[in-house]
């Protein structure tokens, strides 16, 4: 029974009774105490470890909405606009033109052995390139003999080359669908819009089952990304969790050096509500220290930038028809009721405010059948929720996890095109949520945007968009509130606040180890606070050695 | 020939599962593959199930059923890889799915052909669901996308209600064929079409019983297949027509579902025969014969 006392330049605890300290004692992977060296010495024999003497410790950061497939995406070529760090710690420069994108893919192509293997890029976002339209001619410059594709950052568009269209049997005239733009020759331009069109073609460019499923190496890589971002616990918000996948998650996270705890939510697809709740109840029993099981993720609508989110009147700013339901109200009601009765937590994806309202109404009704004083059913994204919706959510005991990163990456698009200025200014309304007393987290939805809670906190504090405008001054939150959201806030929404989220006696020894004090830097520099690494369950992980 | 795919849409409780079970039970020699959105309270009647393994249910008569959940593409690939290949694929969509989105996907799958979108409407519930503000536009879009609307659960409504709901549906989908159905009982030939399957000893046209009437045409001389398909699609009494048509460029296969028609070259040698089906009282055999006459190509001298 070894006790290690770490000294630090500063420890930010998130425990209001003792908000700051200089030392933290760790025993058996848990926090024995926080305070001064003298106070902690009272616990008896210990080793003093000074390696963090010039670092700032925070509670391990918690990503409340991400997908571990972020780790697997790095098997493919990143071609996005923004600089992005891979699991090895290499930063890939953002690409600023189609020529840059073609050049990077060509470089990868030249090093490929199998002449028929597909080449897949990801993360393209032409909205930052004056909405230039990529065509198959562009990608034919990469290769005319192997299938080449690029998935856009939004996830709603796939560009492919001529070879891929040929393989998919689509290189012909006569297509009549708005998601398949045609060139002057009557043939598809290679741009494929909306999932129902992307998916049948996707498999020819490498978006096959393996790409879509969780894979072992991807999960390992995801853990490495967590260390680089200061994350010690991350959700995986929506996995199939078949026996096979659950076994793989257990095996990978059970390795002695796996650096994060993954809270894997079972997605509500392919099972009836009754079977779903039964299966998740059984899964809950299988939880380990680094694999939290027993929660459900439901998807209620689509996305705002894909115009598939369900909006209340007056709908989309550009007049697009309302989006789609991904679940019928009666099924949602059944899942909620059964889950409440079983004590299983449900997090529900809503993007549009009509979807949010449906979830609020449905939960209110389900709670009459199955009262639960502390369900913490949480709405994920919930991007368009209004003040009165937050008020109602608070009164019903609901949580929210707002998509602060989205505001930065797509806020300009929402202002201009999808929901218009007024509603864009109150999208991801952190201020309203906190003012109304809703338990709140903020998230990246990695791989939709990069994993990095300090960036996410920065986005919620500054409300800057990619073009540099402050959009929604009134919805800014303070640095302290944002740091709470990426630690305790996330822990509370996942019902893990008894385990993690703060540095105090009894909790897991999970720390983010930072090079600077995020409460002391200019808020504009919050995203740039360097992460040294993490301590997870008392184990030390340096980003430089991961 | 590409595998024909029929999407079965409609809101919860419209009778999609009953219809699927009825078609499986009365498959009339067709090997059906069925994809359901989820395995709920067993989507398939227990007495039809022969075996269940790895999420695939084997059903008597060589039919199969599996759930696709979040991986429709993977499930479609599995169906295409089945040996022997099914004759027809049915996809039971979720209650809020838009059938046209699924049809777009199946239409782009190499080896598949989107054959028809059937949307079921519960005679007792459809207007109530369409008045629900959360559902109204979804229900209307589903109906608007249908090649054929099957009006189900007619045994639960009075004659007056039946007339009202029929008028209501005709207002929303004026050109769409409307088939009345009770307890999911509709002949497979009326919804999936019928083609001669001599290898399995099946007689063309059989089974269009009860409310339906059918006519088998066996054209002995070349026709304009595209014109014939369009003529039959415009014929309000015809809900379904399917079969082999001799043309000046060889044998063509035509498919007519409601207003929609498609033609494709026949990949195997078959005797000319087209099975036309419609509701009794609406189906006009003389007009169908006339359509065939009009589309006959001028005999070469």
CSV table of C-alpha atoms in Angstrom, one decimal, chain A residues 153-475:
chain,number,residue,atom,x,y,z
A,153,UNK,CA,-16.3,17.2,-42.2
A,154,UNK,CA,-20.0,17.6,-41.9
A,155,UNK,CA,-20.4,13.9,-42.6
A,156,UNK,CA,-23.1,14.6,-45.2
A,157,UNK,CA,-21.2,14.7,-48.4
A,158,UNK,CA,-18.8,12.3,-50.1
A,159,UNK,CA,-16.7,13.2,-53.1
A,160,UNK,CA,-15.4,10.3,-55.3
A,161,UNK,CA,-13.3,10.0,-58.4
A,162,UNK,CA,-14.4,8.5,-61.7
A,163,UNK,CA,-13.1,5.1,-60.9
A,164,UNK,CA,-15.2,4.9,-57.8
A,165,UNK,CA,-18.3,5.9,-59.7
A,166,UNK,CA,-17.5,3.3,-62.3
A,167,UNK,CA,-17.1,0.6,-59.7
A,168,UNK,CA,-20.4,1.6,-58.1
A,169,UNK,CA,-22.2,1.4,-61.5
A,170,UNK,CA,-23.0,5.1,-61.3
A,171,UNK,CA,-21.0,6.5,-64.2
A,172,UNK,CA,-24.1,6.8,-66.4
A,173,UNK,CA,-26.6,9.4,-67.4
A,174,UNK,CA,-30.2,9.5,-66.2
A,175,UNK,CA,-29.7,10.1,-62.5
A,176,UNK,CA,-32.5,12.2,-61.1
A,177,UNK,CA,-31.9,13.0,-57.5
A,178,UNK,CA,-30.9,16.4,-55.9
A,179,UNK,CA,-28.2,14.6,-54.0
A,180,UNK,CA,-26.4,13.5,-57.2
A,181,UNK,CA,-25.4,16.7,-59.0
A,182,UNK,CA,-24.7,16.2,-62.7
A,183,UNK,CA,-22.1,17.8,-65.0
A,184,UNK,CA,-22.7,19.3,-68.4
A,185,UNK,CA,-22.1,15.8,-69.8
A,186,UNK,CA,-25.1,14.5,-67.8
A,187,UNK,CA,-22.8,12.3,-65.7
A,188,UNK,CA,-22.5,12.7,-61.9
A,189,UNK,CA,-19.9,15.2,-60.8
A,190,UNK,CA,-18.7,12.9,-58.1
A,191,UNK,CA,-20.3,14.8,-55.3
A,192,UNK,CA,-22.7,12.6,-53.4
A,193,UNK,CA,-25.0,14.3,-50.9
A,194,UNK,CA,-27.0,12.8,-48.0
A,195,UNK,CA,-26.4,9.4,-46.3
A,196,UNK,CA,-28.7,7.4,-48.5
A,197,UNK,CA,-26.6,8.2,-51.5
A,198,UNK,CA,-23.2,8.2,-49.8
A,199,UNK,CA,-23.5,4.8,-48.2
A,200,UNK,CA,-24.0,2.6,-51.2
A,201,UNK,CA,-21.0,4.2,-52.9
A,202,UNK,CA,-18.9,4.6,-49.8
A,203,UNK,CA,-17.9,0.9,-49.6
A,204,UNK,CA,-15.9,1.3,-52.9
A,205,UNK,CA,-13.7,4.0,-51.4
A,206,UNK,CA,-13.1,2.3,-48.1
A,207,UNK,CA,-16.1,3.3,-46.0
A,208,UNK,CA,-17.0,-0.3,-45.5
A,209,UNK,CA,-18.2,-2.1,-42.4
A,210,UNK,CA,-14.8,-2.1,-40.9
A,211,UNK,CA,-14.6,1.6,-41.3
A,212,UNK,CA,-18.0,2.1,-39.6
A,213,UNK,CA,-17.4,-0.3,-36.8
A,214,UNK,CA,-15.3,0.2,-33.7
A,215,UNK,CA,-11.9,-1.4,-34.2
A,216,UNK,CA,-9.3,-2.5,-31.7
A,217,UNK,CA,-6.4,-0.3,-33.0
A,218,UNK,CA,-8.8,2.6,-33.2
A,219,UNK,CA,-9.8,2.3,-29.6
A,220,UNK,CA,-6.1,2.1,-28.6
A,221,UNK,CA,-5.4,5.2,-30.6
A,222,UNK,CA,-8.4,7.0,-29.1
A,223,UNK,CA,-6.9,6.4,-25.7
A,224,UNK,CA,-3.7,8.1,-26.9
A,225,UNK,CA,-5.6,11.1,-28.2
A,226,UNK,CA,-7.3,11.3,-24.7
A,227,UNK,CA,-3.9,11.7,-23.0
A,228,UNK,CA,-2.9,14.5,-25.4
A,229,UNK,CA,-6.1,16.3,-24.7
A,230,UNK,CA,-6.0,15.9,-20.9
A,231,UNK,CA,-9.0,13.5,-21.0
A,232,UNK,CA,-9.2,10.7,-18.4
A,233,UNK,CA,-12.8,9.7,-19.1
A,234,UNK,CA,-14.7,9.8,-22.4
A,235,UNK,CA,-18.0,8.7,-23.5
A,236,UNK,CA,-18.4,6.6,-26.6
A,237,UNK,CA,-21.8,7.9,-27.4
A,238,UNK,CA,-23.4,5.2,-29.5
A,239,UNK,CA,-21.9,1.8,-29.9
A,240,UNK,CA,-23.6,-1.4,-31.0
A,241,UNK,CA,-22.1,-3.2,-28.0
A,242,UNK,CA,-22.8,-6.7,-29.4
A,243,UNK,CA,-21.1,-9.4,-27.4
A,244,UNK,CA,-18.1,-9.3,-29.8
A,245,UNK,CA,-17.7,-5.5,-29.5
A,246,UNK,CA,-18.2,-5.5,-25.8
A,247,UNK,CA,-15.5,-8.2,-25.4
A,248,UNK,CA,-13.2,-6.1,-27.6
A,249,UNK,CA,-13.8,-3.0,-25.5
A,250,UNK,CA,-13.2,-4.9,-22.3
A,251,UNK,CA,-10.0,-6.4,-23.7
A,252,UNK,CA,-8.5,-3.1,-24.9
A,253,UNK,CA,-9.5,-0.9,-21.9
A,254,UNK,CA,-8.4,-3.7,-19.6
A,255,UNK,CA,-4.8,-3.6,-20.7
A,256,UNK,CA,-2.7,-2.3,-17.8
A,257,UNK,CA,-1.6,0.7,-19.7
A,258,UNK,CA,-4.9,1.8,-21.3
A,259,UNK,CA,-5.0,5.4,-20.3
A,260,UNK,CA,-8.7,6.3,-20.1
A,261,UNK,CA,-12.0,5.2,-18.8
A,262,UNK,CA,-14.6,4.8,-21.7
A,263,UNK,CA,-18.3,5.1,-20.9
A,264,UNK,CA,-19.8,3.2,-23.8
A,265,UNK,CA,-23.5,4.0,-24.5
A,266,UNK,CA,-25.6,1.3,-26.2
A,267,UNK,CA,-27.2,2.9,-29.3
A,268,UNK,CA,-31.0,2.3,-29.5
A,269,UNK,CA,-31.0,0.7,-32.9
A,270,UNK,CA,-31.9,-2.8,-34.1
A,271,UNK,CA,-33.6,-3.8,-30.8
A,272,UNK,CA,-37.1,-3.3,-29.5
A,273,UNK,CA,-37.3,-1.0,-26.5
A,274,UNK,CA,-37.9,-4.0,-24.2
A,275,UNK,CA,-34.9,-5.9,-25.5
A,276,UNK,CA,-32.8,-2.8,-25.4
A,277,UNK,CA,-33.4,-2.0,-21.8
A,278,UNK,CA,-32.9,-5.7,-20.8
A,279,UNK,CA,-29.7,-5.9,-22.7
A,280,UNK,CA,-28.3,-2.7,-21.2
A,281,UNK,CA,-29.3,-3.7,-17.7
A,282,UNK,CA,-27.3,-6.9,-18.2
A,283,UNK,CA,-24.4,-4.9,-19.7
A,284,UNK,CA,-24.3,-2.6,-16.6
A,285,UNK,CA,-23.2,-5.5,-14.5
A,286,UNK,CA,-20.2,-6.0,-16.8
A,287,UNK,CA,-18.7,-2.5,-16.1
A,288,UNK,CA,-15.1,-2.3,-15.0
A,289,UNK,CA,-12.9,0.5,-13.7
A,290,UNK,CA,-12.1,1.6,-17.3
A,291,UNK,CA,-15.3,0.5,-19.1
A,292,UNK,CA,-18.6,2.0,-17.9
A,293,UNK,CA,-21.6,0.2,-19.3
A,294,UNK,CA,-25.3,0.5,-18.8
A,295,UNK,CA,-26.4,3.6,-20.5
A,296,UNK,CA,-28.5,4.1,-23.6
A,297,UNK,CA,-28.1,6.6,-26.5
A,298,UNK,CA,-31.2,7.4,-28.6
A,299,UNK,CA,-31.1,9.5,-31.7
A,300,UNK,CA,-34.2,11.5,-32.2
A,301,UNK,CA,-33.5,13.7,-35.3
A,302,UNK,CA,-30.7,14.5,-37.8
A,303,UNK,CA,-28.4,17.4,-38.1
A,304,UNK,CA,-29.0,21.1,-38.7
A,305,UNK,CA,-26.3,21.6,-41.4
A,306,UNK,CA,-27.7,18.5,-43.1
A,307,UNK,CA,-31.2,20.0,-42.9
A,308,UNK,CA,-32.4,16.8,-41.3
A,309,UNK,CA,-32.9,18.2,-37.8
A,310,UNK,CA,-36.5,18.7,-36.6
A,311,UNK,CA,-37.1,22.4,-36.2
A,312,UNK,CA,-40.1,24.2,-34.7
A,313,UNK,CA,-41.8,26.9,-36.7
A,314,UNK,CA,-40.5,28.9,-38.5
A,315,UNK,CA,-38.1,26.2,-39.6
A,316,UNK,CA,-35.0,26.6,-41.8
A,317,UNK,CA,-33.9,30.1,-42.7
A,318,UNK,CA,-33.3,29.1,-46.3
A,319,UNK,CA,-36.8,27.5,-46.6
A,320,UNK,CA,-35.6,23.9,-46.6
A,321,UNK,CA,-38.3,21.5,-45.5
A,322,UNK,CA,-38.3,20.2,-42.0
A,323,UNK,CA,-35.9,17.3,-41.2
A,324,UNK,CA,-36.6,13.7,-40.2
A,325,UNK,CA,-37.5,11.8,-37.1
A,326,UNK,CA,-35.1,9.0,-36.4
A,327,UNK,CA,-37.4,7.5,-33.8
A,328,UNK,CA,-41.2,7.4,-33.5
A,329,UNK,CA,-42.6,9.3,-30.5
A,330,UNK,CA,-44.3,6.1,-29.1
A,331,UNK,CA,-41.0,4.2,-29.3
A,332,UNK,CA,-39.2,7.0,-27.5
A,333,UNK,CA,-41.9,7.0,-24.8
A,334,UNK,CA,-41.5,3.2,-24.4
A,335,UNK,CA,-37.7,3.4,-24.1
A,336,UNK,CA,-37.9,6.3,-21.6
A,337,UNK,CA,-40.6,4.5,-19.5
A,338,UNK,CA,-38.8,1.1,-19.4
A,339,UNK,CA,-35.4,2.7,-18.8
A,340,UNK,CA,-36.7,4.8,-15.9
A,341,UNK,CA,-38.3,1.7,-14.3
A,342,UNK,CA,-35.0,-0.2,-14.7
A,343,UNK,CA,-32.9,2.7,-13.4
A,344,UNK,CA,-31.0,2.9,-16.8
A,345,UNK,CA,-29.9,6.4,-17.9
A,346,UNK,CA,-30.8,7.6,-21.4
A,347,UNK,CA,-29.0,10.3,-23.3
A,348,UNK,CA,-30.9,11.5,-26.4
A,349,UNK,CA,-29.5,13.2,-29.5
A,350,UNK,CA,-31.6,16.2,-30.4
A,351,UNK,CA,-30.4,19.0,-32.7
A,352,UNK,CA,-33.5,20.8,-33.7
A,353,UNK,CA,-35.8,22.5,-31.1
A,354,UNK,CA,-38.8,20.4,-32.1
A,355,UNK,CA,-36.8,17.2,-31.3
A,356,UNK,CA,-35.9,18.8,-28.0
A,357,UNK,CA,-39.5,19.6,-27.3
A,358,UNK,CA,-40.5,16.0,-28.1
A,359,UNK,CA,-38.0,14.6,-25.7
A,360,UNK,CA,-39.1,17.0,-23.0
A,361,UNK,CA,-42.8,16.2,-23.5
A,362,UNK,CA,-42.1,12.5,-23.7
A,363,UNK,CA,-40.0,12.4,-20.6
A,364,UNK,CA,-42.6,14.4,-18.7
A,365,UNK,CA,-45.2,11.9,-19.6
A,366,UNK,CA,-42.9,8.9,-18.9
A,367,UNK,CA,-42.1,10.3,-15.5
A,368,UNK,CA,-45.8,10.1,-14.5
A,369,UNK,CA,-45.7,6.4,-15.2
A,370,UNK,CA,-42.3,5.8,-13.7
A,371,UNK,CA,-41.3,8.6,-11.3
A,372,UNK,CA,-37.6,9.0,-10.7
A,373,UNK,CA,-36.2,11.8,-8.5
A,374,UNK,CA,-32.7,11.6,-10.1
A,375,UNK,CA,-32.8,10.2,-13.6
A,376,UNK,CA,-30.6,12.9,-15.2
A,377,UNK,CA,-31.8,12.0,-18.6
A,378,UNK,CA,-29.6,14.2,-20.8
A,379,UNK,CA,-30.1,15.8,-24.2
A,380,UNK,CA,-27.0,15.7,-26.4
A,381,UNK,CA,-26.3,18.6,-28.7
A,382,UNK,CA,-29.7,20.2,-28.0
A,383,UNK,CA,-28.3,23.0,-30.1
A,384,UNK,CA,-31.4,25.1,-30.6
A,385,UNK,CA,-33.0,24.8,-27.2
A,386,UNK,CA,-34.6,28.1,-26.1
A,387,UNK,CA,-34.7,29.6,-22.6
A,388,UNK,CA,-38.1,28.1,-21.9
A,389,UNK,CA,-37.0,24.7,-22.9
A,390,UNK,CA,-34.0,24.9,-20.6
A,391,UNK,CA,-36.3,26.0,-17.8
A,392,UNK,CA,-38.6,23.0,-18.3
A,393,UNK,CA,-35.6,20.7,-18.6
A,394,UNK,CA,-34.3,21.9,-15.2
A,395,UNK,CA,-37.6,21.4,-13.6
A,396,UNK,CA,-37.8,17.9,-14.9
A,397,UNK,CA,-34.3,17.1,-13.7
A,398,UNK,CA,-32.8,16.8,-17.1
A,399,UNK,CA,-29.2,17.4,-18.1
A,400,UNK,CA,-27.8,18.9,-21.3
A,401,UNK,CA,-24.6,18.5,-23.2
A,402,UNK,CA,-24.2,21.5,-25.5
A,403,UNK,CA,-22.1,21.4,-28.7
A,404,UNK,CA,-19.9,24.4,-28.1
A,405,UNK,CA,-17.4,23.3,-30.7
A,406,UNK,CA,-20.1,23.3,-33.4
A,407,UNK,CA,-20.7,26.9,-32.7
A,408,UNK,CA,-17.1,27.7,-33.7
A,409,UNK,CA,-16.9,25.4,-36.7
A,410,UNK,CA,-20.3,25.9,-38.3
A,411,UNK,CA,-21.7,29.0,-36.5
A,412,UNK,CA,-21.2,31.2,-39.6
A,413,UNK,CA,-23.2,28.7,-41.7
A,414,UNK,CA,-26.0,28.7,-39.2
A,415,UNK,CA,-26.1,32.5,-39.2
A,416,UNK,CA,-26.1,32.8,-42.9
A,417,UNK,CA,-28.0,29.7,-44.1
A,418,UNK,CA,-29.6,27.2,-41.7
A,419,UNK,CA,-31.4,29.0,-38.9
A,420,UNK,CA,-30.6,32.7,-39.5
A,421,UNK,CA,-29.0,35.4,-37.2
A,422,UNK,CA,-31.4,35.4,-34.3
A,423,UNK,CA,-31.4,31.8,-33.5
A,424,UNK,CA,-27.8,31.3,-34.5
A,425,UNK,CA,-26.9,33.8,-31.7
A,426,UNK,CA,-28.5,31.6,-29.1
A,427,UNK,CA,-27.5,28.2,-30.4
A,428,UNK,CA,-25.7,26.1,-27.8
A,429,UNK,CA,-26.9,28.6,-25.2
A,430,UNK,CA,-24.7,27.8,-22.3
A,431,UNK,CA,-25.6,30.9,-20.4
A,432,UNK,CA,-29.3,30.2,-20.6
A,433,UNK,CA,-28.8,26.6,-19.5
A,434,UNK,CA,-26.8,27.5,-16.5
A,435,UNK,CA,-29.1,30.4,-15.6
A,436,UNK,CA,-32.1,28.1,-15.6
A,437,UNK,CA,-30.2,25.6,-13.4
A,438,UNK,CA,-29.7,22.8,-15.9
A,439,UNK,CA,-26.9,20.4,-15.2
A,440,UNK,CA,-24.6,21.1,-18.2
A,441,UNK,CA,-21.6,19.7,-20.1
A,442,UNK,CA,-20.1,20.8,-23.4
A,443,UNK,CA,-18.6,18.6,-26.0
A,444,UNK,CA,-16.6,18.0,-29.2
A,445,UNK,CA,-18.5,15.1,-30.8
A,446,UNK,CA,-15.1,13.9,-32.0
A,447,UNK,CA,-14.5,13.0,-34.8
A,448,UNK,CA,-17.0,15.6,-36.0
A,449,UNK,CA,-14.7,18.2,-34.4
A,450,UNK,CA,-11.3,17.4,-32.7
A,451,UNK,CA,-11.2,16.0,-29.2
A,452,UNK,CA,-10.0,18.7,-26.9
A,453,UNK,CA,-12.1,19.9,-23.9
A,454,UNK,CA,-9.9,23.0,-23.4
A,455,UNK,CA,-10.7,24.1,-26.9
A,456,UNK,CA,-14.4,23.3,-26.2
A,457,UNK,CA,-14.3,25.4,-23.0
A,458,UNK,CA,-12.6,28.2,-25.0
A,459,UNK,CA,-15.4,28.1,-27.6
A,460,UNK,CA,-18.1,28.4,-24.9
A,461,UNK,CA,-16.3,31.3,-23.3
A,462,UNK,CA,-15.5,33.3,-26.4
A,463,UNK,CA,-18.4,32.3,-28.7
A,464,UNK,CA,-16.1,33.0,-31.6
A,465,UNK,CA,-16.9,31.5,-35.0
A,466,UNK,CA,-14.4,30.4,-37.5
A,467,UNK,CA,-14.6,33.7,-39.3
A,468,UNK,CA,-13.6,35.5,-36.1
A,469,UNK,CA,-17.0,37.0,-35.1
A,470,UNK,CA,-18.4,36.8,-31.6
A,471,UNK,CA,-21.8,35.2,-32.2
A,472,UNK,CA,-24.2,35.5,-29.2
A,473,UNK,CA,-22.4,37.7,-26.7
A,474,UNK,CA,-25.2,37.1,-24.2
A,475,UNK,CA,-24.6,33.3,-24.2
